[in-house]
Structures are given as structure tokens and as C-alpha cells.
CSV table of C-alpha atoms in Angstrom, one decimal:
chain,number,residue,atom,x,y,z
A,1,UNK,CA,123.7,100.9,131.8
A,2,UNK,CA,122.0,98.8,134.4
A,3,UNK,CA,119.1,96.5,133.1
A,4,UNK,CA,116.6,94.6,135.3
A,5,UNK,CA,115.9,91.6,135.1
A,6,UNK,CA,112.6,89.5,136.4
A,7,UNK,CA,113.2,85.4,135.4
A,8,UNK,CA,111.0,82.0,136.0
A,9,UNK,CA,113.0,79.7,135.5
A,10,UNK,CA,114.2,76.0,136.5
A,11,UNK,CA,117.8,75.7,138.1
A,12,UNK,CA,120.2,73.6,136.2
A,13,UNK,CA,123.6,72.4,136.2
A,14,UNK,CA,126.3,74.0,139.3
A,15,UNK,CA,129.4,75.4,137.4
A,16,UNK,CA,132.4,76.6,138.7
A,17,UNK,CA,133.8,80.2,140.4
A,18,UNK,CA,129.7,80.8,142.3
A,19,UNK,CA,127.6,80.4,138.5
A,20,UNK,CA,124.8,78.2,138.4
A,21,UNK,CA,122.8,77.7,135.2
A,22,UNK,CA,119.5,78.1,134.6
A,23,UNK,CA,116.7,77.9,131.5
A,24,UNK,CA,113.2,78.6,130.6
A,25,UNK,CA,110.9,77.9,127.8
A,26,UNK,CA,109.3,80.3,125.0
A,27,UNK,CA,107.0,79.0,123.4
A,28,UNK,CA,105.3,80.6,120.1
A,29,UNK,CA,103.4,79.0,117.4
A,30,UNK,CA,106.1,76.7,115.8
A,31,UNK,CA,106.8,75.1,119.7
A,32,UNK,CA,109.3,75.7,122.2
A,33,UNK,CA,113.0,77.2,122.2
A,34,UNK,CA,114.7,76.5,125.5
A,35,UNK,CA,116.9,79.2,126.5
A,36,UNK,CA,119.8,79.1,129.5
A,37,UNK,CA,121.8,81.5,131.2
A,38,UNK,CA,124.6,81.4,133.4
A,39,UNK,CA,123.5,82.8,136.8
A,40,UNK,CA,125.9,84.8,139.6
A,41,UNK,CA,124.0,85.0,142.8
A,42,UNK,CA,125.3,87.6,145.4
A,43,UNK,CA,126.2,84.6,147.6
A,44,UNK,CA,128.2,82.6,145.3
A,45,UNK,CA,129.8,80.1,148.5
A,46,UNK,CA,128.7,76.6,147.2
A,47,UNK,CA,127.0,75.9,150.1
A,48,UNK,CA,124.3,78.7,149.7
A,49,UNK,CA,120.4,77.7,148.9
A,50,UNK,CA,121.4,78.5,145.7
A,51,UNK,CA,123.7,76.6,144.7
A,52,UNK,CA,121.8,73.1,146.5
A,53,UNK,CA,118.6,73.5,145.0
A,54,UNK,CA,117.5,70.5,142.6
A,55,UNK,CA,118.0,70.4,138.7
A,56,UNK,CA,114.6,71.3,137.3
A,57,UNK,CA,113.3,73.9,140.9
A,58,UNK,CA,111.4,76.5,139.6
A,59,UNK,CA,112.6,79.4,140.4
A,60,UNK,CA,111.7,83.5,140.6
A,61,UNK,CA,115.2,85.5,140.0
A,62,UNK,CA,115.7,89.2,140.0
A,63,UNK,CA,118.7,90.9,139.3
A,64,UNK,CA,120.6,92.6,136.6
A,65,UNK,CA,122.2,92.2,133.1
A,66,UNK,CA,126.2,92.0,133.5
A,67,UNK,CA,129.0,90.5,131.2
A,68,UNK,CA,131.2,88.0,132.1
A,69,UNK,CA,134.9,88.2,131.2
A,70,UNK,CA,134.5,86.6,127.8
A,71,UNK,CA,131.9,89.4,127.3
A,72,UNK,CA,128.9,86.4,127.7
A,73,UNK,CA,126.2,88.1,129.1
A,74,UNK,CA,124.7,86.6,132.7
A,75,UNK,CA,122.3,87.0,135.3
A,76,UNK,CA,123.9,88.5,138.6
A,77,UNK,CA,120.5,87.5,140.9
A,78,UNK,CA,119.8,89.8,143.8
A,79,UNK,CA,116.7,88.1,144.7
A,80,UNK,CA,115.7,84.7,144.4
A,81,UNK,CA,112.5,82.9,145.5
A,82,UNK,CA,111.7,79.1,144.6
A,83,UNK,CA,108.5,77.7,144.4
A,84,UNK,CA,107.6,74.1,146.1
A,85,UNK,CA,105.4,71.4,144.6
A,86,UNK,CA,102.1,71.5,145.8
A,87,UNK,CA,102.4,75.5,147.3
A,88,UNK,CA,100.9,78.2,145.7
A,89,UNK,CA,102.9,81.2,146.9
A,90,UNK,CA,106.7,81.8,146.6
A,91,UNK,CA,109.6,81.3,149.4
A,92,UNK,CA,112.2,83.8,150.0
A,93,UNK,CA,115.6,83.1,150.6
């Protein structure tokens, strides 16, 4: 089964083997429950835009559900656009 995926998020932590995590914020009426996923992007070389961005960019990912080998589900990103401070509109990769 393949399952799209549309994410804003903010980039966090770099891991090993091309994964980068990333979270985002739900909020409901008892407050706010961070969630984070382990993101693959198509480009996995750790010197891709990907990889270098800041902790805490926001960013605009679109991919698919997948499993990783321990059966974790992750992110693999096809897409992803970030968004600066101070600009409205999104920047492609």
C-alpha cells in the first residue's frame, strides 16, 4: 500500500545512514503533543540541502509512508520546500 504524505514541520537532529528527524506540534484543547519522525530524503549524501538545514527550519515535506528495518514507520520525502524568516512563499529544493 502506498500512503501520501503532506508534513510542516521543523527539521531536527541529523542521524545516521541519510535520516534526519523532524517534529511538529498538535495541539487540541488540553495543549500540545509534539510528535517526530525519522525522515529518508531521496538524496540521503550528507552534504544535500537536507541534511544542512538548521534545527528548528520549517519545513514542507511530501512523500510516502515506508518502514524501516525495525518495522518503525518513517517519512521517505520526495519533495521538500523550506520556508525563510521573513518570506511568505515556499523555496524548492
Amino acid at each position: 500500500m502506498i500512503s501520501s504524505v503532506s508534513l510542516v514541520c521543523r527539521a531536527e537532529e541529523v542521524l545516521d545512514n541519510g535520516f534526519r528527524m523532524v517534529s511538529f506540534d498538535n495541539y487540541n484543547e488540553d495543549g500540545a503533543i509534539t510528535y517526530r519522525f525519522k525522515v529518508k530524503y531521496w538524496n540521503s549524501s550528507p552534504h544535500c540541502k537536507f541534511m544542512s538545514f538548521k534545527v528548528g527550519t520549517l519545513l514542507v515535506i511530501m512523500g510516502s509512508l515506508a518502514n524501516d528495518k525495525d518495522g518503525t514507520p518513517i517519512i521517505v520525502a520526495e519533495r521538500v520546500e523550506y520556508l525563510d524568516s521573513g518570506v511568505k512563499e515556499a523555496k524548492e529544493l
